Coordinates of C-alpha atoms and ligand atoms in Angstrom, one line a residue:
M1 CA -45.7 36.9 42.2
D2 CA -45.4 33.2 41.7
Y3 CA -41.9 31.6 41.6
I4 CA -41.9 31.2 37.9
M5 CA -43.1 34.9 37.2
S6 CA -40.5 36.2 39.6
L7 CA -37.9 34.1 37.8
K8 CA -38.9 35.2 34.3
K9 CA -39.0 39.1 35.7
G10 CA -35.5 38.5 37.1
I11 CA -34.1 37.2 33.9
F12 CA -35.9 40.1 31.9
L13 CA -34.6 42.7 34.3
A14 CA -31.1 41.0 34.0
S15 CA -31.0 41.2 30.3
L16 CA -31.9 44.8 30.3
A17 CA -29.3 45.6 32.8
L18 CA -26.5 43.9 31.1
P19 CA -24.5 45.0 28.0
M20 CA -24.1 42.5 24.9
S21 CA -20.8 40.8 26.5
T22 CA -22.1 39.7 29.8
I23 CA -20.1 40.7 32.7
A24 CA -20.6 39.3 36.1
A25 CA -20.7 41.7 39.0
D26 CA -18.2 39.5 40.8
I27 CA -15.7 39.0 38.1
A28 CA -12.3 39.4 39.2
L29 CA -8.9 39.2 37.2
Q30 CA -6.0 38.7 39.7
A31 CA -2.4 39.0 38.3
N32 CA 1.1 39.1 39.8
Q33 CA 1.0 42.9 40.6
I34 CA 4.8 43.3 40.2
G35 CA 5.1 41.3 37.1
Y36 CA 6.6 38.0 35.4
P37 CA 10.2 37.5 34.0
A38 CA 9.7 37.1 30.3
Q39 CA 10.8 33.6 30.2
A40 CA 8.6 32.5 33.1
V41 CA 5.2 30.7 33.2
K42 CA 2.7 33.3 33.4
Q43 CA -0.4 32.9 35.1
A44 CA -3.5 35.0 36.5
M45 CA -6.4 33.9 38.4
I46 CA -9.7 34.8 36.7
C47 CA -12.7 34.4 38.9
N48 CA -16.6 34.3 37.9
S49 CA -16.0 35.2 34.3
L50 CA -19.0 34.3 32.0
V51 CA -17.1 34.7 29.0
S52 CA -14.0 32.5 27.9
E53 CA -11.9 35.1 26.2
Y54 CA -9.6 37.5 27.6
S55 CA -7.0 40.2 26.3
I56 CA -3.8 41.6 27.4
V57 CA -4.0 45.5 26.9
D58 CA -1.0 48.0 27.2
A59 CA -1.4 49.7 30.6
K60 CA -1.0 53.1 29.3
S61 CA -2.5 53.2 25.7
G62 CA -5.3 50.3 26.2
T63 CA -4.1 48.8 23.0
V64 CA -4.8 45.2 22.6
V65 CA -1.5 43.2 22.4
Y66 CA -2.6 39.6 23.1
K67 CA -5.8 37.5 23.0
D68 CA -6.4 34.0 24.1
S69 CA -9.2 31.7 25.4
L70 CA -9.8 30.6 29.0
P71 CA -10.2 26.8 29.9
K72 CA -13.6 26.0 31.5
A73 CA -13.9 27.6 35.2
K74 CA -14.4 25.2 38.1
S75 CA -15.8 26.1 41.4
W76 CA -13.1 26.5 44.2
R77 CA -14.5 25.6 47.6
A78 CA -12.0 27.6 49.4
S79 CA -12.8 30.8 47.9
G80 CA -16.6 30.2 46.7
D81 CA -15.5 31.5 43.2
N82 CA -15.7 29.9 39.7
V83 CA -12.0 29.7 38.8
T84 CA -9.9 29.5 35.9
W85 CA -6.6 30.5 34.7
A86 CA -5.3 32.9 32.2
D87 CA -2.0 31.4 31.0
F88 CA 0.0 33.7 28.9
T89 CA 3.4 32.2 29.0
K90 CA 3.6 32.5 25.1
F91 CA 3.3 36.2 25.5
S92 CA 6.8 37.7 26.5
I93 CA 7.1 41.1 25.1
P94 CA 8.6 43.3 27.9
G95 CA 6.2 46.2 28.8
E96 CA 3.5 47.1 31.3
Y97 CA 0.1 45.6 30.8
K98 CA -3.6 44.9 32.2
L99 CA -5.5 41.9 31.7
K100 CA -9.1 42.8 30.3
I101 CA -12.4 40.9 29.9
G102 CA -15.3 43.2 28.7
T103 CA -14.8 46.6 30.6
K104 CA -13.1 44.8 33.6
E105 CA -9.3 45.1 33.9
S106 CA -6.7 43.7 36.2
E107 CA -4.2 45.7 38.3
P108 CA -1.2 46.6 36.1
F109 CA 1.8 44.2 36.1
K110 CA 5.0 44.2 34.1
V111 CA 6.8 41.6 31.6
Q112 CA 10.5 42.1 31.9
K113 CA 13.6 40.4 30.8
D114 CA 15.2 37.8 33.2
G115 CA 14.3 38.2 37.0
H116 CA 15.0 41.8 37.1
V117 CA 11.4 42.6 37.4
Y118 CA 11.9 41.7 41.2
D119 CA 15.0 43.6 42.0
E120 CA 13.7 46.2 43.9
L121 CA 11.3 43.9 45.6
L122 CA 14.0 41.8 46.7
T123 CA 16.2 44.7 48.2
Q124 CA 13.2 45.9 50.0
T125 CA 11.9 42.5 51.4
M126 CA 15.5 42.1 53.0
K127 CA 15.6 45.6 54.0
G128 CA 12.7 45.0 56.1
F129 CA 15.0 43.2 58.5
Y130 CA 17.1 46.5 58.8
F131 CA 13.6 48.3 59.9
W132 CA 13.3 45.5 62.5
R133 CA 16.6 46.4 64.3
C134 CA 16.0 46.7 67.9
S135 CA 18.2 49.0 70.3
T136 CA 19.3 51.4 67.5
P137 CA 18.1 54.3 65.7
I138 CA 17.0 54.0 62.2
E139 CA 18.7 56.6 60.4
S140 CA 17.1 58.8 57.8
K141 CA 19.7 58.1 55.2
F142 CA 19.0 54.4 55.3
A143 CA 15.2 54.7 55.8
K144 CA 13.9 56.3 52.5
F145 CA 11.2 54.6 50.1
K146 CA 9.5 56.2 47.3
G147 CA 10.2 59.7 48.9
V148 CA 9.1 58.8 52.4
D149 CA 11.4 58.8 55.4
Y150 CA 10.6 55.8 57.8
S151 CA 13.4 56.9 60.1
R152 CA 12.8 56.6 64.0
K153 CA 14.6 57.0 67.4
A154 CA 16.2 54.0 69.0
G155 CA 14.0 51.9 71.4
H156 CA 14.4 49.1 73.8
P157 CA 18.3 49.4 74.8
D158 CA 17.9 45.9 76.5
D159 CA 21.4 46.2 78.1
K160 CA 19.7 45.2 81.2
V161 CA 16.9 42.6 80.8
T162 CA 15.4 41.1 84.0
V163 CA 15.6 37.4 84.3
Y164 CA 12.2 36.2 85.0
T165 CA 11.4 34.2 88.2
N166 CA 8.7 33.6 90.3
V167 CA 11.1 33.5 93.4
K168 CA 11.4 36.7 95.2
G169 CA 14.9 37.9 95.9
T170 CA 17.5 39.9 94.0
K171 CA 16.9 40.8 90.7
V172 CA 19.3 39.4 88.0
Q173 CA 19.7 41.3 84.9
R174 CA 21.5 40.5 81.8
N175 CA 22.6 42.2 78.6
A176 CA 20.2 41.0 75.5
Q177 CA 20.9 44.2 73.3
G178 CA 20.4 44.2 69.6
G179 CA 18.5 41.8 67.2
W180 CA 15.5 42.3 65.4
Y181 CA 11.9 42.5 66.7
D182 CA 10.1 39.6 65.8
A183 CA 7.1 40.9 64.0
G184 CA 4.4 43.7 64.6
D185 CA 5.3 43.3 68.5
Y186 CA 8.6 44.2 70.2
G187 CA 9.4 40.6 71.5
K188 CA 12.7 38.9 70.4
Y189 CA 12.2 35.1 70.3
T190 CA 14.8 32.6 69.9
V191 CA 13.0 30.0 68.3
N192 CA 11.5 32.3 65.5
A193 CA 15.2 34.0 65.0
A194 CA 16.6 30.5 64.5
I195 CA 14.4 29.3 61.4
T196 CA 14.5 32.9 60.0
L197 CA 18.5 32.7 60.0
H198 CA 18.6 29.3 58.6
T199 CA 16.2 30.5 55.7
L200 CA 18.4 33.7 55.0
L201 CA 21.8 32.2 55.5
T202 CA 20.9 29.3 53.2
A203 CA 19.5 31.7 50.5
Y204 CA 22.8 33.5 50.8
Q205 CA 24.8 30.2 50.3
L206 CA 22.7 29.2 47.3
N207 CA 23.3 32.4 45.5
S208 CA 26.1 34.0 47.2
K209 CA 27.7 35.7 44.2
Y210 CA 24.2 37.4 43.7
F211 CA 24.0 38.5 47.2
D212 CA 27.6 39.7 47.3
N213 CA 26.4 42.5 45.0
L214 CA 23.1 43.4 46.5
D215 CA 23.4 46.8 48.1
L216 CA 20.8 47.3 51.0
N217 CA 22.0 50.7 52.1
I218 CA 22.5 49.8 55.7
P219 CA 25.1 51.0 58.1
E220 CA 27.7 48.3 57.2
S221 CA 27.2 48.6 53.4
G222 CA 30.8 49.2 52.0
N223 CA 32.6 46.8 54.3
H224 CA 34.1 43.4 53.0
T225 CA 30.9 41.4 53.9
A226 CA 27.5 40.9 51.7
D227 CA 25.0 43.3 53.1
I228 CA 22.6 40.3 53.7
L229 CA 25.5 38.7 56.0
D230 CA 25.7 42.1 57.9
E231 CA 22.1 42.3 58.5
C232 CA 22.1 38.6 59.8
M233 CA 25.0 39.4 62.2
Y234 CA 23.0 42.0 63.7
E235 CA 20.6 39.2 64.8
L236 CA 23.4 36.5 65.5
K237 CA 25.0 38.9 67.9
W238 CA 22.0 39.4 69.9
M239 CA 21.1 35.4 69.8
L240 CA 24.6 34.8 71.4
T241 CA 23.5 36.9 74.3
M242 CA 20.6 34.6 74.8
Q243 CA 22.8 31.8 76.1
D244 CA 23.7 31.4 79.6
E245 CA 27.3 30.8 79.3
A246 CA 27.3 29.0 82.9
D247 CA 25.5 25.8 81.4
G248 CA 24.9 26.4 77.7
S249 CA 21.2 26.5 78.2
V250 CA 19.3 29.3 76.1
Y251 CA 16.5 31.6 77.0
N252 CA 13.2 31.5 75.0
K253 CA 12.4 35.3 74.6
V254 CA 12.9 38.9 75.6
T255 CA 9.6 40.7 76.1
T256 CA 7.5 42.9 78.3
L257 CA 5.1 40.8 80.3
Q258 CA 2.1 42.0 78.2
F259 CA 2.0 43.0 74.5
P260 CA 2.8 46.7 74.2
D261 CA 0.2 49.2 73.2
M262 CA 0.5 50.5 69.5
I263 CA 3.4 52.8 70.4
M264 CA 6.6 53.6 68.9
P265 CA 9.9 51.5 70.3
A266 CA 11.1 54.7 72.0
D267 CA 7.9 55.1 74.0
D268 CA 7.6 51.4 74.9
R269 CA 9.6 51.9 78.4
K270 CA 8.1 49.0 80.3
E271 CA 10.5 46.3 82.0
R272 CA 11.5 43.7 79.6
F273 CA 12.3 40.1 80.7
L274 CA 14.2 37.1 79.6
I275 CA 11.6 34.3 80.1
G276 CA 12.0 30.6 79.9
K277 CA 14.9 28.1 78.9
T278 CA 14.0 25.0 77.1
A279 CA 15.6 22.3 75.1
D280 CA 13.8 23.1 71.7
C281 CA 15.4 26.5 71.9
A282 CA 18.7 25.3 72.8
Y283 CA 18.7 22.9 69.8
D284 CA 17.4 25.7 67.6
F285 CA 20.2 27.9 68.9
A286 CA 22.8 25.1 68.4
A287 CA 21.6 24.6 64.8
T288 CA 21.9 28.3 63.8
M289 CA 25.1 28.8 65.3
A290 CA 26.6 25.8 63.9
L291 CA 25.4 26.8 60.3
A292 CA 26.5 30.4 61.0
S293 CA 30.0 29.3 62.0
R294 CA 30.3 27.8 58.4
V295 CA 29.0 30.9 56.6
Y296 CA 31.2 33.4 58.5
K297 CA 34.3 31.3 58.6
G298 CA 37.3 33.5 57.5
N299 CA 35.3 36.5 57.5
T300 CA 37.6 39.4 58.1
D301 CA 34.9 41.8 59.2
Y302 CA 33.9 39.3 62.0
P303 CA 37.0 37.5 62.8
D304 CA 36.3 36.0 66.0
F305 CA 32.6 35.0 65.1
S306 CA 33.1 31.5 63.6
D307 CA 34.7 29.7 66.6
K308 CA 32.7 31.5 69.0
A309 CA 29.6 30.4 67.4
L310 CA 30.6 26.8 67.1
A311 CA 31.7 26.5 70.6
A312 CA 28.3 28.1 71.7
A313 CA 26.4 25.7 69.3
K314 CA 28.2 22.6 70.9
K315 CA 27.4 23.8 74.5
A316 CA 23.8 24.5 73.8
Y317 CA 23.4 21.0 72.2
E318 CA 24.9 19.2 75.1
W319 CA 22.8 21.2 77.5
A320 CA 19.6 20.1 75.4
A321 CA 20.5 16.6 75.0
S322 CA 21.5 16.2 78.7
Q323 CA 17.9 17.0 80.0
R324 CA 16.3 13.8 81.3
H325 CA 12.8 14.8 80.7
Y326 CA 12.2 17.5 78.3
V327 CA 9.9 20.4 79.7
M328 CA 7.9 22.2 77.0
F329 CA 7.9 26.1 77.2
Q330 CA 4.7 27.7 78.8
N331 CA 4.1 31.2 79.3
P332 CA 4.3 32.3 83.0
S333 CA 0.6 33.0 84.3
D334 CA 1.2 36.8 84.2
C335 CA 2.6 36.8 80.6
N336 CA 0.7 37.0 77.4
T337 CA 3.4 37.6 74.8
G338 CA 4.0 34.8 72.0
S339 CA 5.2 31.4 73.2
Y340 CA 6.5 29.6 70.0
A341 CA 6.1 26.5 72.1
S342 CA 7.3 23.3 70.7
S343 CA 5.3 20.0 71.6
E344 CA 8.0 17.4 71.1
M345 CA 11.9 17.9 70.6
K346 CA 12.6 15.5 67.8
D347 CA 12.5 18.0 65.1
E348 CA 14.8 20.5 66.7
Q349 CA 17.3 17.7 67.6
F350 CA 17.3 16.4 64.1
W351 CA 18.0 20.1 63.0
A352 CA 20.8 20.7 65.5
A353 CA 22.3 17.2 64.9
S354 CA 22.4 17.8 61.1
E355 CA 24.1 21.2 61.4
L356 CA 26.8 20.0 64.0
L357 CA 27.6 17.2 61.9
I358 CA 28.1 19.2 58.9
S359 CA 30.3 21.8 60.9
T360 CA 32.4 19.1 62.9
G361 CA 32.1 15.8 61.2
D362 CA 31.6 14.2 64.6
A363 CA 29.8 10.8 63.9
K364 CA 27.9 11.0 67.4
Y365 CA 25.6 13.6 65.5
A366 CA 24.9 11.2 62.7
S367 CA 23.6 8.5 65.1
I368 CA 20.6 11.0 65.8
L369 CA 19.6 11.2 62.3
K370 CA 17.1 8.3 61.8
F371 CA 14.8 9.9 58.9
S372 CA 11.8 8.2 60.1
Q373 CA 9.8 11.5 60.6
Y374 CA 7.6 13.0 57.9
F375 CA 9.3 16.1 56.4
T376 CA 7.1 19.0 56.3
V377 CA 7.2 22.5 54.6
P378 CA 9.5 24.4 57.2
F379 CA 7.6 25.9 60.0
W380 CA 8.9 27.3 63.3
G381 CA 6.9 24.4 65.0
D382 CA 8.6 21.7 62.8
V383 CA 12.2 22.3 61.7
S384 CA 13.2 18.7 60.7
T385 CA 13.3 20.1 57.0
L386 CA 15.7 22.7 57.7
G387 CA 18.2 19.8 58.7
L388 CA 17.4 18.0 55.6
I389 CA 18.0 21.1 53.5
S390 CA 21.4 21.8 55.0
L391 CA 22.5 18.1 54.6
M392 CA 21.2 18.0 51.0
H393 CA 23.4 21.1 50.3
N394 CA 26.5 19.7 52.1
E395 CA 27.2 16.4 50.7
N396 CA 31.0 16.7 50.8
A397 CA 31.0 17.6 54.5
L398 CA 29.0 14.4 55.4
Q399 CA 31.7 11.8 54.5
G400 CA 29.6 9.0 53.8
K401 CA 28.1 9.4 57.5
V402 CA 24.8 10.1 56.0
D403 CA 22.9 8.5 52.8
I404 CA 22.8 11.4 50.6
K405 CA 20.3 9.6 48.4
L406 CA 18.0 9.0 51.2
V407 CA 18.3 12.8 51.8
E408 CA 17.4 13.6 48.4
K409 CA 14.5 11.0 48.3
K410 CA 12.8 12.7 51.4
F411 CA 13.4 16.1 50.0
K412 CA 11.8 15.0 46.7
E413 CA 8.8 13.4 48.4
L414 CA 8.1 16.8 50.0
A415 CA 8.6 18.7 46.6
D416 CA 6.4 16.3 44.8
D417 CA 3.8 16.6 47.4
L418 CA 3.7 20.3 46.9
L419 CA 3.7 20.0 43.3
S420 CA 0.6 17.6 43.2
M421 CA -1.2 20.0 45.4
Y422 CA -0.3 22.8 43.0
N423 CA -1.4 20.7 40.0
E424 CA -4.7 19.4 41.4
S425 CA -6.2 22.2 43.3
V426 CA -8.5 24.6 41.3
G427 CA -6.9 27.4 43.3
R428 CA -3.3 26.1 42.3
V429 CA -2.0 27.1 45.7
P430 CA 0.1 24.1 47.3
M431 CA -1.6 24.3 50.6
R432 CA -4.3 22.2 52.6
E433 CA -5.3 24.7 55.1
Y434 CA -5.3 28.5 55.6
F435 CA -3.7 28.9 59.1
W436 CA -2.0 31.9 60.7
G437 CA 0.9 33.0 58.5
S438 CA -0.4 31.0 55.5
N439 CA 1.4 33.5 53.2
G440 CA 4.7 32.4 55.2
Q441 CA 3.5 28.8 54.3
V442 CA 3.1 29.6 50.6
A443 CA 6.6 31.4 50.5
N444 CA 8.1 28.4 52.3
S445 CA 6.6 26.1 49.7
G446 CA 7.8 28.1 47.0
M447 CA 11.3 28.2 48.4
V448 CA 11.3 24.4 48.6
L449 CA 10.1 24.0 45.1
A450 CA 12.7 26.5 43.7
M451 CA 15.4 24.5 45.6
A452 CA 13.9 21.1 44.2
C453 CA 14.2 22.7 40.8
K454 CA 17.8 23.4 41.2
R455 CA 19.1 20.4 43.1
L456 CA 17.0 17.7 41.5
N457 CA 17.8 19.5 38.3
S458 CA 14.1 19.4 37.0
E459 CA 12.3 22.4 35.6
K460 CA 8.8 20.9 36.5
Y461 CA 9.1 22.6 40.0
L462 CA 10.1 25.9 38.8
S463 CA 6.4 27.0 37.4
A464 CA 5.0 25.9 40.8
A465 CA 7.6 27.9 42.6
Q466 CA 6.9 31.0 40.3
Y467 CA 3.2 30.4 41.2
C468 CA 3.8 30.8 44.8
L469 CA 5.5 34.1 44.1
D470 CA 2.6 35.0 41.9
Y471 CA 0.2 34.1 44.8
I472 CA 2.0 36.4 47.1
L473 CA 2.0 39.3 44.6
G474 CA -1.7 39.2 43.7
A475 CA -2.7 36.2 41.7
N476 CA -4.7 35.0 44.8
A477 CA -8.4 34.9 45.8
T478 CA -8.2 38.5 47.8
G479 CA -6.6 40.1 44.8
Y480 CA -3.9 41.8 47.2
C481 CA -0.4 42.0 46.6
F482 CA 0.5 41.0 50.1
V483 CA 3.9 42.9 50.5
T484 CA 3.9 46.4 52.0
G485 CA 4.8 49.3 49.5
F486 CA 4.3 46.9 46.3
G487 CA 1.6 46.4 44.0
T488 CA -1.4 48.7 43.5
K489 CA -3.9 46.8 45.7
T490 CA -1.7 46.5 48.7
P491 CA -1.9 46.3 52.7
L492 CA -2.1 49.5 54.3
N493 CA -3.2 48.9 57.8
I494 CA -0.9 46.2 58.9
H495 CA -0.7 45.0 62.5
D496 CA 2.6 46.5 63.3
R497 CA 3.1 48.9 66.2
R498 CA 5.9 51.0 64.2
S499 CA 3.4 51.5 61.3
V500 CA 0.4 52.3 63.2
A501 CA 2.3 54.9 65.6
D502 CA 4.9 56.7 63.3
G503 CA 2.2 58.9 61.8
I504 CA 3.1 58.2 58.3
S505 CA 0.1 57.0 56.2
T506 CA 1.9 54.1 54.4
P507 CA 3.4 51.1 56.3
I508 CA 6.9 50.3 56.5
P509 CA 7.7 48.8 53.1
G510 CA 8.9 45.3 52.2
Y511 CA 6.8 43.2 54.8
L512 CA 4.7 40.3 53.9
V513 CA 1.4 40.1 55.8
G514 CA 0.4 37.0 57.4
G515 CA -2.5 36.3 54.9
P516 CA -5.8 34.6 54.8
S517 CA -6.6 32.6 58.0
L518 CA -9.6 31.3 60.0
D519 CA -7.5 30.5 63.1
Q520 CA -8.6 33.8 65.1
T521 CA -11.7 35.6 63.6
S522 CA -12.5 37.4 66.7
D523 CA -9.4 39.7 66.6
C524 CA -11.4 42.6 64.9
G525 CA -14.8 41.7 66.4
N526 CA -16.9 38.9 65.1
S527 CA -18.6 40.9 62.2
S528 CA -15.5 41.9 60.7
Y529 CA -14.7 38.7 58.6
P530 CA -17.7 38.5 56.3
T531 CA -16.1 35.8 54.2
V532 CA -15.5 33.3 57.0
K533 CA -17.1 30.7 54.9
Y534 CA -14.1 30.9 52.5
P535 CA -10.7 30.6 54.0
A536 CA -8.8 31.6 50.9
K537 CA -10.6 35.0 51.3
A538 CA -10.3 35.3 55.0
Y539 CA -8.0 38.4 55.1
L540 CA -8.7 41.9 56.5
D541 CA -6.5 44.8 55.7
M542 CA -7.1 46.2 59.3
S543 CA -4.5 46.8 61.9
C544 CA -6.8 44.8 64.5
S545 CA -6.3 41.8 62.5
Y546 CA -3.1 40.3 64.0
S547 CA -4.0 36.9 62.7
T548 CA -4.0 37.8 59.1
N549 CA -2.4 41.3 58.8
E550 CA 0.6 41.1 61.2
I551 CA 4.1 40.7 59.5
A552 CA 6.8 38.4 61.1
L553 CA 10.5 37.5 60.5
N554 CA 9.8 33.9 59.6
W555 CA 7.5 35.0 56.7
N556 CA 9.7 37.6 55.3
A557 CA 12.6 35.3 55.1
P558 CA 11.4 32.6 52.8
L559 CA 9.9 35.4 50.8
V560 CA 13.6 36.7 50.3
S561 CA 14.8 33.2 49.7
L562 CA 11.9 32.5 47.1
I563 CA 12.6 35.6 45.0
S564 CA 16.5 35.3 44.9
Q565 CA 15.9 32.0 43.6
I566 CA 13.6 32.9 41.0
V567 CA 15.6 35.8 39.9
N568 CA 18.6 33.4 39.6
A569 CA 16.6 30.9 37.8
Y570 CA 16.0 33.3 34.9
K571 CA 19.5 34.6 34.6
Ligands
LIG601 O1 3.4 32.6 63.6 C1 2.9 32.3 65.0 C2 1.9 31.4 64.6 O2 2.2 30.0 63.8 C3 0.8 31.1 65.9 O3 -0.3 30.3 65.6 C4 0.6 32.4 66.5 C5 -0.2 32.1 67.9 O4 0.6 31.4 68.7 O5 1.7 33.0 66.8 C6 2.5 33.5 65.7 O6 3.6 34.1 66.2 C7 3.3 35.3 66.8 C8 4.2 35.4 68.0 O7 3.7 34.5 69.0 C9 4.4 36.8 68.6 N1 4.9 37.7 67.7 C10 4.0 37.7 66.5 C11 3.9 36.4 65.8 C12 3.2 36.5 64.5 O8 1.9 36.7 64.5

């Protein structure tokens, strides 16, 4: 058969196979599977549609409740799809719906008054931190979700952790009890704990009244402190144990030498070590403790904490600043657990100096703040923006020692950059690359955009912040709602030792997975990432995929912040 003939035959066969309203085999209608506040900008991603009309139908009865046309689709390099957007902002009747084109339907979603559509999601994403608690049993009465009991025995007492050294001699052991596991592994890392605590404590400060009433059903619920602050205190108490009181230095991590097998915490009994002491870690510790000293000042449930935290912060800062040559963290050769290694210390020092300036008013910290760096979306590897965020929200404490207009200008530049990526990209996502933890980057971007909306008093950032949440909850190229236990197309096989080993078919709820990334496509064997050409789709719901399907403190925290800000924006 010659080329023209085969083409004609192809067309003929195709026309026989297809109904009147042509439906592409790869059409996809990806909505936010939890739903949209009635007042919000409401968008869903439509991929590869050959027609330019869609409808919204009632999820139960199938009755059409809304119809609209679609703008012309454009090809999106990151996903390989022809993408357009269903914008149904005008439709605001509360209910449960699906989008529909021809016979193709989206996963169901709700439209609900105010931000209440996210109430359960916010509770559970924050509750995820309770499930991360180390050295304690997770009790049944705090561990139920949708009728499933995620309780477990205590693991990793960590009351005697060995200080790692290459030098033979007497073993030194220290207490490093408590705290949260970092991720799907059982390590505890100071650097990642620090950014996570900044994110959560700042979220609390921005909407404290709201969080004061948020019941997480944790052991401390019912005391005088907001549950989110009780939960953070579990981590802060552990973090204080990471400081060497002799000189103020701070250990980098508590881990076994190798990542444990996929077993429960109580079954992981290998020796745990305190490994490394570097200045980035001490600055991050100083920043976190200085911030926490303000948040818990006058707290009657933790009366001694504030003073203790501030003293610890100053001591850690002095130790770090006294280093003549900064040494960067490197794993010892017999250790393969995470490193969270910094490549230079300017950002950590900027953050620490910002928090200490706010907490003490001491001008020596202001002299460090040069504002010459590029402020990025917050990331454990670049924490300058955490300082910027704290400065911006604590104008009164600065007493003119820092130019608040400059702080706001730098923050606005970052928010505007995100906004233009959102406006200009076919895929809307304010991100140039899909790296390890891309979902954390989207959550952090949304968090920054939501802060910009409130602080700069400009609504234009809110729709982009909302879209970051829509992306995470399903309006993305994979069609997954990336939070465990939520949505109808949701991760089931996360890279989390507890979820793999607990014998329960569904993963622990409330966790944001890392998301699409091409950083490490060999974790499940080379053949497992069929979509390697398209980074926006490079996601695997398999427990081997630690680069795309792990969970981590520093990804959940910005999601909590983003959701809480969205909820409060629509009150
Ligand atoms: O989130 C971290 C990511 O930015 C790095 O590229 C990656 C490799 O170094 O490590 C990630 O953090 C992991 C940490 O090292 C150990 N616990 C699990 C974390 C999430 O995957």
